[in-house]
């Protein structure tokens, strides 16, 4: 039976645990905790529940995505550096079939050449890039428009 409360899996990729301390002029002053609080407030108003995880390990992220089918109605992910390198995360998203929104704090298309390619974007419903912490809130709102049923 379909669960009534919609659930969204939020995944923060490598080095995002350092937000607030990591190149604040680029990534902003907000810590990951502050961003998660912003997401939880938005989720509460929208009556959805969030499971939020951060990992520096590609395989851990692949495992999380692999278990998302039937449990989550959407995925919100900032794959961070894995955006530009991870065929494994891309394949996991494609295989799990859970509608996914990719977010970035910075505008990856206005940065170094190697950041201007996302291997993840083609298997996502869409991408929000360049609005700082607000990218996450916008991405969460976008994910509410594409919720898939769970078992
Ligand atoms: C990022 C952009 C990536 O290129 C970078 O490796 C990150 C953060 C962003 O949110 O702007 O770690 O995903």
PDB file of C-alpha atoms and ligand atoms in Angstrom:
ATOM      1  CA  UNK A   1       0.000   0.000   0.000  1.00  0.00           C
ATOM      2  CA  UNK A   2       1.294   3.467  -0.859  1.00  0.00           C
ATOM      3  CA  UNK A   3       2.540   5.370   2.177  1.00  0.00           C
ATOM      4  CA  UNK A   4       0.634   8.633   2.767  1.00  0.00           C
ATOM      5  CA  UNK A   5       3.504  10.776   4.019  1.00  0.00           C
ATOM      6  CA  UNK A   6       5.857  11.480   1.123  1.00  0.00           C
ATOM      7  CA  UNK A   7       9.531  10.833   1.787  1.00  0.00           C
ATOM      8  CA  UNK A   8      12.528  12.455   0.182  1.00  0.00           C
ATOM      9  CA  UNK A   9      16.095  11.218   0.426  1.00  0.00           C
ATOM     10  CA  UNK A  10      18.625  14.074   0.592  1.00  0.00           C
ATOM     11  CA  UNK A  11      22.235  13.160  -0.206  1.00  0.00           C
ATOM     12  CA  UNK A  12      25.180  15.492   0.298  1.00  0.00           C
ATOM     13  CA  UNK A  13      28.379  14.355  -1.399  1.00  0.00           C
ATOM     14  CA  UNK A  14      32.058  14.699  -0.495  1.00  0.00           C
ATOM     15  CA  UNK A  15      33.456  17.682   1.399  1.00  0.00           C
ATOM     16  CA  UNK A  16      30.034  19.234   1.945  1.00  0.00           C
ATOM     17  CA  UNK A  17      30.478  18.409   5.644  1.00  0.00           C
ATOM     18  CA  UNK A  18      33.076  21.222   5.554  1.00  0.00           C
ATOM     19  CA  UNK A  19      30.623  23.927   4.456  1.00  0.00           C
ATOM     20  CA  UNK A  20      31.017  27.143   6.417  1.00  0.00           C
ATOM     21  CA  UNK A  21      34.785  26.565   6.654  1.00  0.00           C
ATOM     22  CA  UNK A  22      35.401  25.507   3.048  1.00  0.00           C
ATOM     23  CA  UNK A  23      36.088  28.457   0.689  1.00  0.00           C
ATOM     24  CA  UNK A  24      33.264  30.556   2.185  1.00  0.00           C
ATOM     25  CA  UNK A  25      33.656  33.197  -0.540  1.00  0.00           C
ATOM     26  CA  UNK A  26      32.627  30.496  -3.037  1.00  0.00           C
ATOM     27  CA  UNK A  27      30.375  28.135  -1.104  1.00  0.00           C
ATOM     28  CA  UNK A  28      28.945  30.568   1.460  1.00  0.00           C
ATOM     29  CA  UNK A  29      29.020  30.941   5.241  1.00  0.00           C
ATOM     30  CA  UNK A  30      26.257  28.473   6.007  1.00  0.00           C
ATOM     31  CA  UNK A  31      27.233  25.149   7.546  1.00  0.00           C
ATOM     32  CA  UNK A  32      25.720  21.896   6.337  1.00  0.00           C
ATOM     33  CA  UNK A  33      23.710  21.866   9.565  1.00  0.00           C
ATOM     34  CA  UNK A  34      22.214  25.261   8.692  1.00  0.00           C
ATOM     35  CA  UNK A  35      21.331  24.050   5.199  1.00  0.00           C
ATOM     36  CA  UNK A  36      19.706  20.944   6.661  1.00  0.00           C
ATOM     37  CA  UNK A  37      17.659  23.130   9.019  1.00  0.00           C
ATOM     38  CA  UNK A  38      16.487  25.183   6.023  1.00  0.00           C
ATOM     39  CA  UNK A  39      15.522  21.966   4.223  1.00  0.00           C
ATOM     40  CA  UNK A  40      13.678  20.602   7.276  1.00  0.00           C
ATOM     41  CA  UNK A  41      11.676  23.851   7.635  1.00  0.00           C
ATOM     42  CA  UNK A  42      10.691  23.687   3.967  1.00  0.00           C
ATOM     43  CA  UNK A  43       9.802  19.998   4.317  1.00  0.00           C
ATOM     44  CA  UNK A  44       7.649  20.657   7.395  1.00  0.00           C
ATOM     45  CA  UNK A  45       5.684  23.377   5.591  1.00  0.00           C
ATOM     46  CA  UNK A  46       5.255  21.043   2.613  1.00  0.00           C
ATOM     47  CA  UNK A  47       4.285  18.078   4.822  1.00  0.00           C
ATOM     48  CA  UNK A  48       6.994  15.743   3.563  1.00  0.00           C
ATOM     49  CA  UNK A  49       9.652  13.934   5.575  1.00  0.00           C
ATOM     50  CA  UNK A  50      13.349  13.997   4.815  1.00  0.00           C
ATOM     51  CA  UNK A  51      16.135  11.510   5.373  1.00  0.00           C
ATOM     52  CA  UNK A  52      19.378  13.483   5.130  1.00  0.00           C
ATOM     53  CA  UNK A  53      22.814  11.883   4.713  1.00  0.00           C
ATOM     54  CA  UNK A  54      26.292  13.128   3.894  1.00  0.00           C
ATOM     55  CA  UNK A  55      29.099  10.885   2.699  1.00  0.00           C
ATOM     56  CA  UNK A  56      32.592  11.319   1.360  1.00  0.00           C
ATOM     57  CA  UNK A  57      32.469   7.805  -0.107  1.00  0.00           C
ATOM     58  CA  UNK A  58      31.211   7.033  -3.583  1.00  0.00           C
ATOM     59  CA  UNK A  59      30.254   3.435  -2.764  1.00  0.00           C
ATOM     60  CA  UNK A  60      28.216   4.544   0.272  1.00  0.00           C
ATOM     61  CA  UNK A  61      26.278   6.967  -1.935  1.00  0.00           C
ATOM     62  CA  UNK A  62      25.726   4.225  -4.537  1.00  0.00           C
ATOM     63  CA  UNK A  63      24.416   1.912  -1.778  1.00  0.00           C
ATOM     64  CA  UNK A  64      22.005   4.582  -0.486  1.00  0.00           C
ATOM     65  CA  UNK A  65      20.604   5.222  -3.944  1.00  0.00           C
ATOM     66  CA  UNK A  66      20.355   1.494  -4.617  1.00  0.00           C
ATOM     67  CA  UNK A  67      18.076   1.053  -1.595  1.00  0.00           C
ATOM     68  CA  UNK A  68      15.885   4.089  -2.409  1.00  0.00           C
ATOM     69  CA  UNK A  69      13.407   2.341  -4.712  1.00  0.00           C
ATOM     70  CA  UNK A  70      10.100   1.767  -2.955  1.00  0.00           C
ATOM     71  CA  UNK A  71      11.246   3.730   0.106  1.00  0.00           C
ATOM     72  CA  UNK A  72      11.491   7.308  -1.168  1.00  0.00           C
ATOM     73  CA  UNK A  73       9.288   9.324  -3.490  1.00  0.00           C
ATOM     74  CA  UNK A  74      12.186  11.458  -4.732  1.00  0.00           C
ATOM     75  CA  UNK A  75      15.903  12.050  -4.254  1.00  0.00           C
ATOM     76  CA  UNK A  76      17.588  15.430  -3.846  1.00  0.00           C
ATOM     77  CA  UNK A  77      21.347  15.165  -4.373  1.00  0.00           C
ATOM     78  CA  UNK A  78      24.385  17.393  -4.417  1.00  0.00           C
ATOM     79  CA  UNK A  79      26.945  14.889  -5.722  1.00  0.00           C
ATOM     80  CA  UNK A  80      29.696  17.523  -5.204  1.00  0.00           C
ATOM     81  CA  UNK A  81      32.963  16.443  -6.889  1.00  0.00           C
ATOM     82  CA  UNK A  82      31.388  13.111  -7.929  1.00  0.00           C
ATOM     83  CA  UNK A  83      29.160  15.156 -10.264  1.00  0.00           C
ATOM     84  CA  UNK A  84      32.042  15.311 -12.680  1.00  0.00           C
ATOM     85  CA  UNK A  85      33.467  11.799 -12.301  1.00  0.00           C
ATOM     86  CA  UNK A  86      30.982   9.210 -11.094  1.00  0.00           C
ATOM     87  CA  UNK A  87      29.534   6.831 -13.647  1.00  0.00           C
ATOM     88  CA  UNK A  88      28.635   4.635 -10.639  1.00  0.00           C
ATOM     89  CA  UNK A  89      26.354   7.283  -9.055  1.00  0.00           C
ATOM     90  CA  UNK A  90      24.839   8.076 -12.437  1.00  0.00           C
ATOM     91  CA  UNK A  91      24.089   4.381 -13.064  1.00  0.00           C
ATOM     92  CA  UNK A  92      22.620   3.983  -9.561  1.00  0.00           C
ATOM     93  CA  UNK A  93      20.204   6.872 -10.125  1.00  0.00           C
ATOM     94  CA  UNK A  94      19.213   5.542 -13.517  1.00  0.00           C
ATOM     95  CA  UNK A  95      18.769   1.998 -12.195  1.00  0.00           C
ATOM     96  CA  UNK A  96      16.743   2.908  -9.101  1.00  0.00           C
ATOM     97  CA  UNK A  97      14.147   4.821 -11.091  1.00  0.00           C
ATOM     98  CA  UNK A  98      13.405   7.264  -8.242  1.00  0.00           C
ATOM     99  CA  UNK A  99      12.938  10.781  -9.671  1.00  0.00           C
ATOM    100  CA  UNK A 100      16.006  12.805  -8.763  1.00  0.00           C
ATOM    101  CA  UNK A 101      16.890  16.502  -8.610  1.00  0.00           C
ATOM    102  CA  UNK A 102      20.562  17.552  -8.734  1.00  0.00           C
ATOM    103  CA  UNK A 103      21.607  20.690  -6.867  1.00  0.00           C
ATOM    104  CA  UNK A 104      24.774  22.762  -6.644  1.00  0.00           C
ATOM    105  CA  UNK A 105      25.617  25.749  -4.491  1.00  0.00           C
ATOM    106  CA  UNK A 106      27.724  27.260  -7.252  1.00  0.00           C
ATOM    107  CA  UNK A 107      26.976  27.674 -10.950  1.00  0.00           C
ATOM    108  CA  UNK A 108      29.097  24.776 -12.196  1.00  0.00           C
ATOM    109  CA  UNK A 109      28.840  26.093 -15.782  1.00  0.00           C
ATOM    110  CA  UNK A 110      30.602  29.318 -14.792  1.00  0.00           C
ATOM    111  CA  UNK A 111      33.555  27.502 -13.190  1.00  0.00           C
ATOM    112  CA  UNK A 112      36.579  25.481 -14.321  1.00  0.00           C
ATOM    113  CA  UNK A 113      36.142  23.435 -17.481  1.00  0.00           C
ATOM    114  CA  UNK A 114      36.265  20.130 -15.551  1.00  0.00           C
ATOM    115  CA  UNK A 115      33.263  21.229 -13.461  1.00  0.00           C
ATOM    116  CA  UNK A 116      31.180  22.190 -16.465  1.00  0.00           C
ATOM    117  CA  UNK A 117      30.230  18.576 -17.210  1.00  0.00           C
ATOM    118  CA  UNK A 118      27.756  16.747 -15.005  1.00  0.00           C
ATOM    119  CA  UNK A 119      27.615  12.983 -15.544  1.00  0.00           C
ATOM    120  CA  UNK A 120      24.612  12.995 -13.215  1.00  0.00           C
ATOM    121  CA  UNK A 121      22.348  15.599 -14.861  1.00  0.00           C
ATOM    122  CA  UNK A 122      21.209  13.415 -17.811  1.00  0.00           C
ATOM    123  CA  UNK A 123      19.611  10.873 -15.430  1.00  0.00           C
ATOM    124  CA  UNK A 124      17.964  13.551 -13.249  1.00  0.00           C
ATOM    125  CA  UNK A 125      14.634  15.220 -13.849  1.00  0.00           C
ATOM    126  CA  UNK A 126      16.391  18.573 -13.508  1.00  0.00           C
ATOM    127  CA  UNK A 127      19.167  20.568 -11.926  1.00  0.00           C
ATOM    128  CA  UNK A 128      19.399  23.731  -9.781  1.00  0.00           C
ATOM    129  CA  UNK A 129      22.848  25.335  -9.831  1.00  0.00           C
ATOM    130  CA  UNK A 130      24.249  28.625  -8.640  1.00  0.00           C
ATOM    131  CA  UNK A 131      21.973  29.937  -5.885  1.00  0.00           C
ATOM    132  CA  UNK A 132      24.040  29.039  -2.827  1.00  0.00           C
ATOM    133  CA  UNK A 133      22.043  27.422  -0.024  1.00  0.00           C
ATOM    134  CA  UNK A 134      18.892  28.537  -1.828  1.00  0.00           C
ATOM    135  CA  UNK A 135      19.657  25.939  -4.537  1.00  0.00           C
ATOM    136  CA  UNK A 136      18.754  23.281  -1.972  1.00  0.00           C
ATOM    137  CA  UNK A 137      15.423  24.899  -1.061  1.00  0.00           C
ATOM    138  CA  UNK A 138      14.537  25.379  -4.732  1.00  0.00           C
ATOM    139  CA  UNK A 139      15.623  21.810  -5.466  1.00  0.00           C
ATOM    140  CA  UNK A 140      13.454  20.466  -2.659  1.00  0.00           C
ATOM    141  CA  UNK A 141      10.441  22.434  -3.950  1.00  0.00           C
ATOM    142  CA  UNK A 142      11.153  21.074  -7.446  1.00  0.00           C
ATOM    143  CA  UNK A 143      11.307  17.518  -6.093  1.00  0.00           C
ATOM    144  CA  UNK A 144       7.782  17.953  -4.642  1.00  0.00           C
ATOM    145  CA  UNK A 145       6.466  18.336  -8.187  1.00  0.00           C
ATOM    146  CA  UNK A 146       7.857  14.989  -9.386  1.00  0.00           C
ATOM    147  CA  UNK A 147       7.097  12.599  -6.506  1.00  0.00           C
ATOM    148  CA  UNK A 148       6.818   8.979  -7.572  1.00  0.00           C
ATOM    149  CA  UNK A 149       4.711   6.401  -5.704  1.00  0.00           C
ATOM    150  CA  UNK A 150       6.390   3.998  -3.264  1.00  0.00           C
ATOM    151  CA  UNK A 151       5.339   0.376  -2.753  1.00  0.00           C
TER     152      UNK A 151
HETATM  153  C1  LIG B   1      29.481  21.670  -5.877  1.00  0.00           C
HETATM  154  C2  LIG B   1      30.299  21.923  -7.146  1.00  0.00           C
HETATM  155  C3  LIG B   1      31.337  20.835  -7.360  1.00  0.00           C
HETATM  156  O1  LIG B   1      32.103  21.103  -8.532  1.00  0.00           O
HETATM  157  C4  LIG B   1      32.285  20.779  -6.183  1.00  0.00           C
HETATM  158  O2  LIG B   1      33.187  19.698  -6.339  1.00  0.00           O
HETATM  159  C5  LIG B   1      31.579  20.695  -4.874  1.00  0.00           C
HETATM  160  C6  LIG B   1      30.388  21.507  -4.660  1.00  0.00           C
HETATM  161  C7  LIG B   1      28.506  22.811  -5.570  1.00  0.00           C
HETATM  162  O3  LIG B   1      27.585  22.580  -4.786  1.00  0.00           O
HETATM  163  O4  LIG B   1      28.664  23.930  -6.082  1.00  0.00           O
HETATM  164  O5  LIG B   1      32.030  20.039  -3.945  1.00  0.00           O
HETATM  165  O6  LIG B   1      28.711  20.496  -6.062  1.00  0.00           O
END
